[in-house]
PDB file of C-alpha atoms and ligand atoms in Angstrom:
ATOM      1  CA  MET A1275      -5.649  -1.862  24.781  1.00 89.00           C
ATOM      2  CA  ILE A1276      -9.126  -1.242  25.290  1.00 92.00           C
ATOM      3  CA  ARG A1277     -11.835  -3.105  23.014  1.00 95.00           C
ATOM      4  CA  LEU A1278     -15.540  -1.734  23.027  1.00 96.00           C
ATOM      5  CA  ILE A1279     -18.615  -2.123  21.666  1.00 97.00           C
ATOM      6  CA  ILE A1280     -21.570  -0.008  22.471  1.00 97.00           C
ATOM      7  CA  LEU A1281     -25.130  -0.508  21.597  1.00 97.00           C
ATOM      8  CA  GLY A1282     -28.464   0.322  22.432  1.00 95.00           C
ATOM      9  CA  ALA A1283     -31.497   1.293  20.745  1.00 92.00           C
ATOM     10  CA  PRO A1284     -31.691   4.053  18.060  1.00 88.00           C
ATOM     11  CA  GLY A1285     -31.755   7.435  20.293  1.00 86.00           C
ATOM     12  CA  SER A1286     -30.342   5.713  23.393  1.00 91.00           C
ATOM     13  CA  GLY A1287     -27.930   8.645  22.747  1.00 88.00           C
ATOM     14  CA  LYS A1288     -24.688   6.127  20.967  1.00 90.00           C
ATOM     15  CA  GLY A1289     -23.446   8.769  19.242  1.00 86.00           C
ATOM     16  CA  THR A1290     -23.233  11.849  21.365  1.00 85.00           C
ATOM     17  CA  HIS A1291     -21.668   9.451  24.325  1.00 93.00           C
ATOM     18  CA  THR A1292     -19.532   7.763  21.798  1.00 93.00           C
ATOM     19  CA  TYR A1293     -17.637  10.854  20.588  1.00 90.00           C
ATOM     20  CA  ARG A1294     -16.673  12.073  23.997  1.00 93.00           C
ATOM     21  CA  ILE A1295     -15.602   8.184  25.363  1.00 95.00           C
ATOM     22  CA  ALA A1296     -13.558   8.087  22.550  1.00 96.00           C
ATOM     23  CA  GLU A1297     -12.062  11.124  23.337  1.00 95.00           C
ATOM     24  CA  LYS A1298     -11.711  10.759  26.868  1.00 95.00           C
ATOM     25  CA  TYR A1299     -10.037   7.082  26.360  1.00 95.00           C
ATOM     26  CA  ASN A1300      -8.032   8.050  23.296  1.00 96.00           C
ATOM     27  CA  LEU A1301      -9.850   5.302  21.425  1.00 97.00           C
ATOM     28  CA  LYS A1302     -10.692   4.976  17.930  1.00 97.00           C
ATOM     29  CA  HIS A1303     -14.603   5.402  16.953  1.00 95.00           C
ATOM     30  CA  ILE A1304     -15.244   2.934  14.299  1.00 96.00           C
ATOM     31  CA  VAL A1305     -18.711   3.489  13.257  1.00 93.00           C
ATOM     32  CA  VAL A1306     -19.729   1.256  11.203  1.00 92.00           C
ATOM     33  CA  GLY A1307     -22.029   3.395   8.746  1.00 89.00           C
ATOM     34  CA  ASP A1308     -19.239   5.609   8.321  1.00 91.00           C
ATOM     35  CA  VAL A1309     -16.526   2.755   7.504  1.00 93.00           C
ATOM     36  CA  VAL A1310     -18.537   0.668   5.635  1.00 92.00           C
ATOM     37  CA  LYS A1311     -19.943   4.320   3.212  1.00 92.00           C
ATOM     38  CA  GLN A1312     -15.486   5.376   3.694  1.00 93.00           C
ATOM     39  CA  GLU A1313     -14.967   2.177   2.056  1.00 95.00           C
ATOM     40  CA  ILE A1314     -17.441   2.374  -1.322  1.00 95.00           C
ATOM     41  CA  ARG A1315     -16.426   5.970  -1.567  1.00 95.00           C
ATOM     42  CA  ASP A1316     -12.344   4.807  -1.819  1.00 96.00           C
ATOM     43  CA  LYS A1317     -13.618   2.261  -4.422  1.00 96.00           C
ATOM     44  CA  THR A1318     -11.512   0.082  -2.222  1.00 95.00           C
ATOM     45  CA  GLU A1319     -12.039  -4.203  -2.773  1.00 95.00           C
ATOM     46  CA  LEU A1320     -14.135  -3.941  -0.125  1.00 95.00           C
ATOM     47  CA  GLY A1321     -16.220  -0.978  -1.132  1.00 96.00           C
ATOM     48  CA  LYS A1322     -16.949  -2.749  -4.163  1.00 96.00           C
ATOM     49  CA  ILE A1323     -18.155  -5.823  -3.411  1.00 96.00           C
ATOM     50  CA  MET A1324     -20.312  -3.724  -0.681  1.00 95.00           C
ATOM     51  CA  TYR A1325     -21.222  -0.856  -3.531  1.00 95.00           C
ATOM     52  CA  ASP A1326     -23.035  -4.350  -5.435  1.00 95.00           C
ATOM     53  CA  TYR A1327     -25.303  -4.573  -2.432  1.00 94.00           C
ATOM     54  CA  THR A1328     -25.893  -1.261  -1.236  1.00 90.00           C
ATOM     55  CA  SER A1329     -26.788  -0.306  -5.322  1.00 91.00           C
ATOM     56  CA  VAL A1330     -29.567  -2.382  -4.995  1.00 93.00           C
ATOM     57  CA  GLY A1331     -30.575  -1.859  -2.090  1.00 88.00           C
ATOM     58  CA  LYS A1332     -29.654  -5.483  -0.580  1.00 89.00           C
ATOM     59  CA  PHE A1333     -28.227  -5.573   3.315  1.00 87.00           C
ATOM     60  CA  VAL A1334     -23.661  -5.845   3.341  1.00 91.00           C
ATOM     61  CA  PRO A1335     -23.387  -9.793   3.938  1.00 93.00           C
ATOM     62  CA  SER A1336     -22.134  -9.828   7.900  1.00 94.00           C
ATOM     63  CA  ASP A1337     -18.571 -11.331   7.410  1.00 94.00           C
ATOM     64  CA  ILE A1338     -17.997  -8.241   4.747  1.00 95.00           C
ATOM     65  CA  VAL A1339     -19.297  -6.096   7.074  1.00 95.00           C
ATOM     66  CA  VAL A1340     -17.050  -7.409   9.989  1.00 96.00           C
ATOM     67  CA  ASP A1341     -13.693  -7.229   7.159  1.00 95.00           C
ATOM     68  CA  VAL A1342     -14.160  -3.894   7.400  1.00 95.00           C
ATOM     69  CA  LEU A1343     -14.504  -3.448  10.737  1.00 96.00           C
ATOM     70  CA  GLU A1344     -11.457  -5.872  11.256  1.00 95.00           C
ATOM     71  CA  LYS A1345      -8.876  -3.696   8.904  1.00 94.00           C
ATOM     72  CA  GLN A1346     -10.323  -0.640  11.043  1.00 94.00           C
ATOM     73  CA  ALA A1347      -9.406  -2.187  14.126  1.00 95.00           C
ATOM     74  CA  LYS A1348      -6.308  -3.510  13.080  1.00 94.00           C
ATOM     75  CA  ASP A1349      -5.142   0.431  12.051  1.00 94.00           C
ATOM     76  CA  LEU A1350      -4.602   1.728  15.805  1.00 96.00           C
ATOM     77  CA  LYS A1351      -1.560   4.106  15.112  1.00 95.00           C
ATOM     78  CA  GLY A1352      -1.991   6.653  18.061  1.00 96.00           C
ATOM     79  CA  PHE A1353      -4.951   5.068  19.678  1.00 97.00           C
ATOM     80  CA  ASP A1354      -5.240   2.875  23.101  1.00 95.00           C
ATOM     81  CA  GLY A1355      -7.863   0.838  21.304  1.00 96.00           C
ATOM     82  CA  PHE A1356     -11.153   0.972  19.742  1.00 97.00           C
ATOM     83  CA  ILE A1357     -15.026   1.217  20.484  1.00 97.00           C
ATOM     84  CA  ILE A1358     -17.081   0.019  17.790  1.00 97.00           C
ATOM     85  CA  ASP A1359     -20.496   1.819  17.299  1.00 94.00           C
ATOM     86  CA  THR A1360     -23.104  -0.167  16.610  1.00 89.00           C
ATOM     87  CA  ALA A1361     -21.984  -3.637  15.567  1.00 94.00           C
ATOM     88  CA  PRO A1362     -22.859  -6.762  15.537  1.00 96.00           C
ATOM     89  CA  ILE A1363     -26.503  -6.037  15.301  1.00 94.00           C
ATOM     90  CA  ASN A1364     -27.419  -9.124  14.277  1.00 95.00           C
ATOM     91  CA  MET A1365     -26.409 -12.523  15.894  1.00 97.00           C
ATOM     92  CA  GLU A1366     -25.215 -13.659  12.590  1.00 96.00           C
ATOM     93  CA  GLN A1367     -22.487 -10.272  12.801  1.00 96.00           C
ATOM     94  CA  LYS A1368     -21.789 -11.886  16.287  1.00 97.00           C
ATOM     95  CA  GLU A1369     -20.343 -14.808  14.787  1.00 96.00           C
ATOM     96  CA  ALA A1370     -18.601 -13.642  12.376  1.00 96.00           C
ATOM     97  CA  MET A1371     -16.655 -11.791  15.168  1.00 96.00           C
ATOM     98  CA  LYS A1372     -16.289 -14.781  17.439  1.00 94.00           C
ATOM     99  CA  ASP A1373     -12.375 -14.663  17.057  1.00 95.00           C
ATOM    100  CA  TRP A1374     -12.069 -10.881  18.204  1.00 95.00           C
ATOM    101  CA  VAL A1375     -11.106 -10.259  21.729  1.00 94.00           C
ATOM    102  CA  ILE A1376     -13.889  -7.736  23.336  1.00 94.00           C
ATOM    103  CA  ASP A1377     -12.976  -6.557  26.571  1.00 92.00           C
ATOM    104  CA  GLY A1378     -16.835  -4.678  27.438  1.00 93.00           C
ATOM    105  CA  VAL A1379     -20.305  -4.315  25.680  1.00 96.00           C
ATOM    106  CA  ILE A1380     -21.652  -0.634  26.883  1.00 97.00           C
ATOM    107  CA  TRP A1381     -25.307  -0.882  26.700  1.00 97.00           C
ATOM    108  CA  LEU A1382     -27.275   1.852  27.194  1.00 97.00           C
ATOM    109  CA  LYS A1383     -31.237   0.664  28.149  1.00 96.00           C
ATOM    110  CA  ILE A1384     -33.962   2.222  27.377  1.00 93.00           C
ATOM    111  CA  LYS A1385     -37.286   1.221  28.693  1.00 90.00           C
ATOM    112  CA  ASN A1386     -39.644   3.953  27.282  1.00 91.00           C
ATOM    113  CA  TYR A1387     -39.456   3.779  23.892  1.00 91.00           C
ATOM    114  CA  ASP A1388     -41.310   7.047  23.938  1.00 92.00           C
ATOM    115  CA  ILE A1389     -37.918   9.077  25.038  1.00 89.00           C
ATOM    116  CA  LEU A1390     -36.425   7.398  22.232  1.00 89.00           C
ATOM    117  CA  ARG A1391     -39.122   8.571  19.409  1.00 91.00           C
ATOM    118  CA  GLU A1392     -39.077  12.117  21.521  1.00 91.00           C
ATOM    119  CA  ARG A1393     -35.258  12.262  21.455  1.00 88.00           C
ATOM    120  CA  ILE A1394     -34.516  10.778  17.638  1.00 89.00           C
ATOM    121  CA  LEU A1395     -37.051  13.540  15.866  1.00 92.00           C
ATOM    122  CA  ASP A1396     -35.551  16.559  17.818  1.00 93.00           C
ATOM    123  CA  ARG A1397     -31.663  15.016  16.729  1.00 92.00           C
ATOM    124  CA  LEU A1398     -29.641  17.249  14.803  1.00 94.00           C
ATOM    125  CA  ILE A1399     -26.064  15.967  13.484  1.00 92.00           C
ATOM    126  CA  CYS A1400     -22.555  17.348  13.083  1.00 94.00           C
ATOM    127  CA  PRO A1401     -22.224  16.282   9.212  1.00 93.00           C
ATOM    128  CA  LYS A1402     -18.265  17.778   9.784  1.00 94.00           C
ATOM    129  CA  CYS A1403     -17.292  16.787  13.170  1.00 91.00           C
ATOM    130  CA  ARG A1404     -20.055  13.755  14.104  1.00 85.00           C
ATOM    131  CA  MET A1405     -21.706  15.938  17.194  1.00 86.00           C
ATOM    132  CA  VAL A1406     -25.005  15.051  17.975  1.00 86.00           C
ATOM    133  CA  THR A1407     -26.909  17.630  18.838  1.00 90.00           C
ATOM    134  CA  SER A1408     -30.784  18.756  19.042  1.00 92.00           C
ATOM    135  CA  LYS A1409     -32.797  21.088  17.981  1.00 94.00           C
ATOM    136  CA  THR A1410     -33.502  22.050  21.286  1.00 93.00           C
ATOM    137  CA  ILE A1411     -30.223  22.416  22.288  1.00 93.00           C
ATOM    138  CA  SER A1412     -28.991  24.346  19.124  1.00 95.00           C
ATOM    139  CA  PRO A1413     -31.882  26.279  18.052  1.00 95.00           C
ATOM    140  CA  ASP A1414     -29.867  27.894  14.722  1.00 95.00           C
ATOM    141  CA  ARG A1415     -28.271  25.150  13.665  1.00 96.00           C
ATOM    142  CA  ILE A1416     -25.111  25.207  13.715  1.00 96.00           C
ATOM    143  CA  CYS A1417     -22.712  22.965  14.815  1.00 95.00           C
ATOM    144  CA  PRO A1418     -21.618  24.783  18.206  1.00 91.00           C
ATOM    145  CA  TYR A1419     -18.036  22.496  18.243  1.00 92.00           C
ATOM    146  CA  CYS A1420     -16.969  23.354  14.268  1.00 95.00           C
ATOM    147  CA  GLY A1421     -19.567  25.406  12.729  1.00 95.00           C
ATOM    148  CA  ALA A1422     -20.814  23.713  10.033  1.00 96.00           C
ATOM    149  CA  VAL A1423     -24.458  23.427   9.541  1.00 97.00           C
ATOM    150  CA  LEU A1424     -26.208  20.422  11.246  1.00 97.00           C
ATOM    151  CA  GLU A1425     -28.276  18.200   9.710  1.00 95.00           C
ATOM    152  CA  GLN A1426     -32.008  16.229  10.534  1.00 92.00           C
ATOM    153  CA  ARG A1427     -30.442  12.638   9.415  1.00 87.00           C
ATOM    154  CA  TYR A1428     -32.573  11.386   6.516  1.00 84.00           C
ATOM    155  CA  ASP A1429     -34.200   8.349   8.566  1.00 82.00           C
ATOM    156  CA  ASP A1430     -34.881   9.990  11.356  1.00 88.00           C
ATOM    157  CA  ASN A1431     -38.927   9.719  10.832  1.00 89.00           C
ATOM    158  CA  LEU A1432     -41.625   8.490  13.334  1.00 89.00           C
ATOM    159  CA  GLU A1433     -42.201   5.741  10.976  1.00 90.00           C
ATOM    160  CA  THR A1434     -38.444   4.499  10.432  1.00 89.00           C
ATOM    161  CA  VAL A1435     -37.870   5.538  14.216  1.00 89.00           C
ATOM    162  CA  ASN A1436     -40.193   2.557  14.959  1.00 92.00           C
ATOM    163  CA  LYS A1437     -39.008  -0.244  12.111  1.00 92.00           C
ATOM    164  CA  ARG A1438     -35.679   0.649  13.953  1.00 90.00           C
ATOM    165  CA  ILE A1439     -37.017  -0.267  17.251  1.00 92.00           C
ATOM    166  CA  VAL A1440     -38.584  -3.515  16.559  1.00 94.00           C
ATOM    167  CA  GLN A1441     -35.427  -4.381  14.540  1.00 93.00           C
ATOM    168  CA  TYR A1442     -33.333  -3.609  17.771  1.00 95.00           C
ATOM    169  CA  GLU A1443     -35.869  -5.807  19.676  1.00 95.00           C
ATOM    170  CA  GLU A1444     -36.154  -8.898  17.681  1.00 97.00           C
ATOM    171  CA  LYS A1445     -32.303  -8.921  15.954  1.00 96.00           C
ATOM    172  CA  THR A1446     -29.835  -6.759  18.595  1.00 97.00           C
ATOM    173  CA  LEU A1447     -31.248  -7.240  21.842  1.00 97.00           C
ATOM    174  CA  PRO A1448     -30.022 -11.283  22.185  1.00 98.00           C
ATOM    175  CA  VAL A1449     -26.621 -10.311  20.846  1.00 98.00           C
ATOM    176  CA  ILE A1450     -26.688  -8.308  23.697  1.00 98.00           C
ATOM    177  CA  LYS A1451     -28.267 -10.916  26.155  1.00 97.00           C
ATOM    178  CA  SER A1452     -24.909 -13.495  24.435  1.00 97.00           C
ATOM    179  CA  TYR A1453     -22.825 -11.085  25.337  1.00 97.00           C
ATOM    180  CA  GLN A1454     -24.245 -10.422  28.670  1.00 97.00           C
ATOM    181  CA  ARG A1455     -23.802 -14.509  29.316  1.00 97.00           C
ATOM    182  CA  GLU A1456     -20.203 -14.572  28.841  1.00 95.00           C
ATOM    183  CA  GLY A1457     -20.453 -11.384  31.535  1.00 93.00           C
ATOM    184  CA  LYS A1458     -19.643  -8.712  29.057  1.00 94.00           C
ATOM    185  CA  VAL A1459     -22.018  -6.204  29.204  1.00 95.00           C
ATOM    186  CA  ILE A1460     -21.960  -3.088  30.951  1.00 95.00           C
ATOM    187  CA  GLU A1461     -25.272  -1.426  31.738  1.00 96.00           C
ATOM    188  CA  ILE A1462     -26.436   2.234  31.502  1.00 96.00           C
ATOM    189  CA  ASP A1463     -29.053   3.478  32.368  1.00 96.00           C
ATOM    190  CA  ALA A1464     -29.437   5.964  29.499  1.00 95.00           C
ATOM    191  CA  GLU A1465     -33.222   7.637  30.668  1.00 93.00           C
ATOM    192  CA  GLN A1466     -31.251   9.646  33.061  1.00 93.00           C
ATOM    193  CA  SER A1467     -30.028  12.807  31.466  1.00 91.00           C
ATOM    194  CA  LYS A1468     -27.264  13.072  29.265  1.00 90.00           C
ATOM    195  CA  GLU A1469     -24.367  14.651  31.959  1.00 94.00           C
ATOM    196  CA  LYS A1470     -25.496  11.342  34.547  1.00 96.00           C
ATOM    197  CA  VAL A1471     -25.408   8.896  31.371  1.00 96.00           C
ATOM    198  CA  TYR A1472     -22.096  10.063  30.766  1.00 96.00           C
ATOM    199  CA  ALA A1473     -20.945   9.947  34.352  1.00 97.00           C
ATOM    200  CA  GLU A1474     -22.206   6.679  34.475  1.00 97.00           C
ATOM    201  CA  ILE A1475     -20.411   5.475  31.879  1.00 96.00           C
ATOM    202  CA  CYS A1476     -17.042   6.586  32.893  1.00 96.00           C
ATOM    203  CA  ASP A1477     -17.165   5.474  36.616  1.00 96.00           C
ATOM    204  CA  LYS A1478     -17.961   1.918  35.001  1.00 93.00           C
ATOM    205  CA  ILE A1479     -15.579   1.787  32.206  1.00 92.00           C
ATOM    206  CA  ASP A1480     -12.918   2.609  34.906  1.00 91.00           C
ATOM    207  CA  LYS A1481     -14.365  -0.088  37.539  1.00 89.00           C
ATOM    208  CA  PHE A1482     -14.343  -2.284  34.293  1.00 79.00           C
ATOM    209  CA  LEU A1483     -11.217  -1.751  33.165  1.00 77.00           C
ATOM    210  CA  LYS A1484      -9.398  -2.423  36.554  1.00 81.00           C
ATOM    211  CA  LYS A1485     -10.902  -5.608  36.827  1.00 75.00           C
ATOM    212  CA  THR A1486     -10.341  -7.580  33.520  1.00 60.00           C
ATOM    213  CA  ILE A1487      -7.360  -5.886  32.226  1.00 53.00           C
TER     214      ILE A1487
HETATM  215 ZN1   ZN B 178     -19.515  19.622  13.681  1.00 66.09          ZN
END
């Protein structure tokens, strides 16, 4: 069983890499935003509670987000584990996950925030298969994997990007530091090219798994 979390600033490449890691290690890819939306769409018990918050523009409380993740993480039929993208994003969520067994936290580390801004403004995402690509790579805006029309995320603009970077520094970095003190963090230099980042992640996951499991 492999239980991973992936964290990093917006634009650090979490979507792209998690997609590939999940496939390679046969992990369930749990994207927090997606599972929350799914529960709301399916009008489950948790979905109804969350709708009461999101419909009035409020954040869903941490313990409820974690309940949703737990539901996903318990149902691993056919998988060898899971990778959660992106939670816990603040200390409150981490506290709500204190009983979880987590093997490793992949940290896509970027120091130069201009790289993040450039990447985010260039980014395109496939609404169907979740492939993350860019205007540079896919100028025709067609998903190279499934043929769907690629979209720009509504919050991929400079103003919200800057806000998300501040939020990451204030809320998520303390979570990463805290996992670091627990010896759980797998640090990745995410300023390298995509292929190098991916190779470094796989290499470090392999070594990490040999050591801990
Ligand atoms: Zn696609």
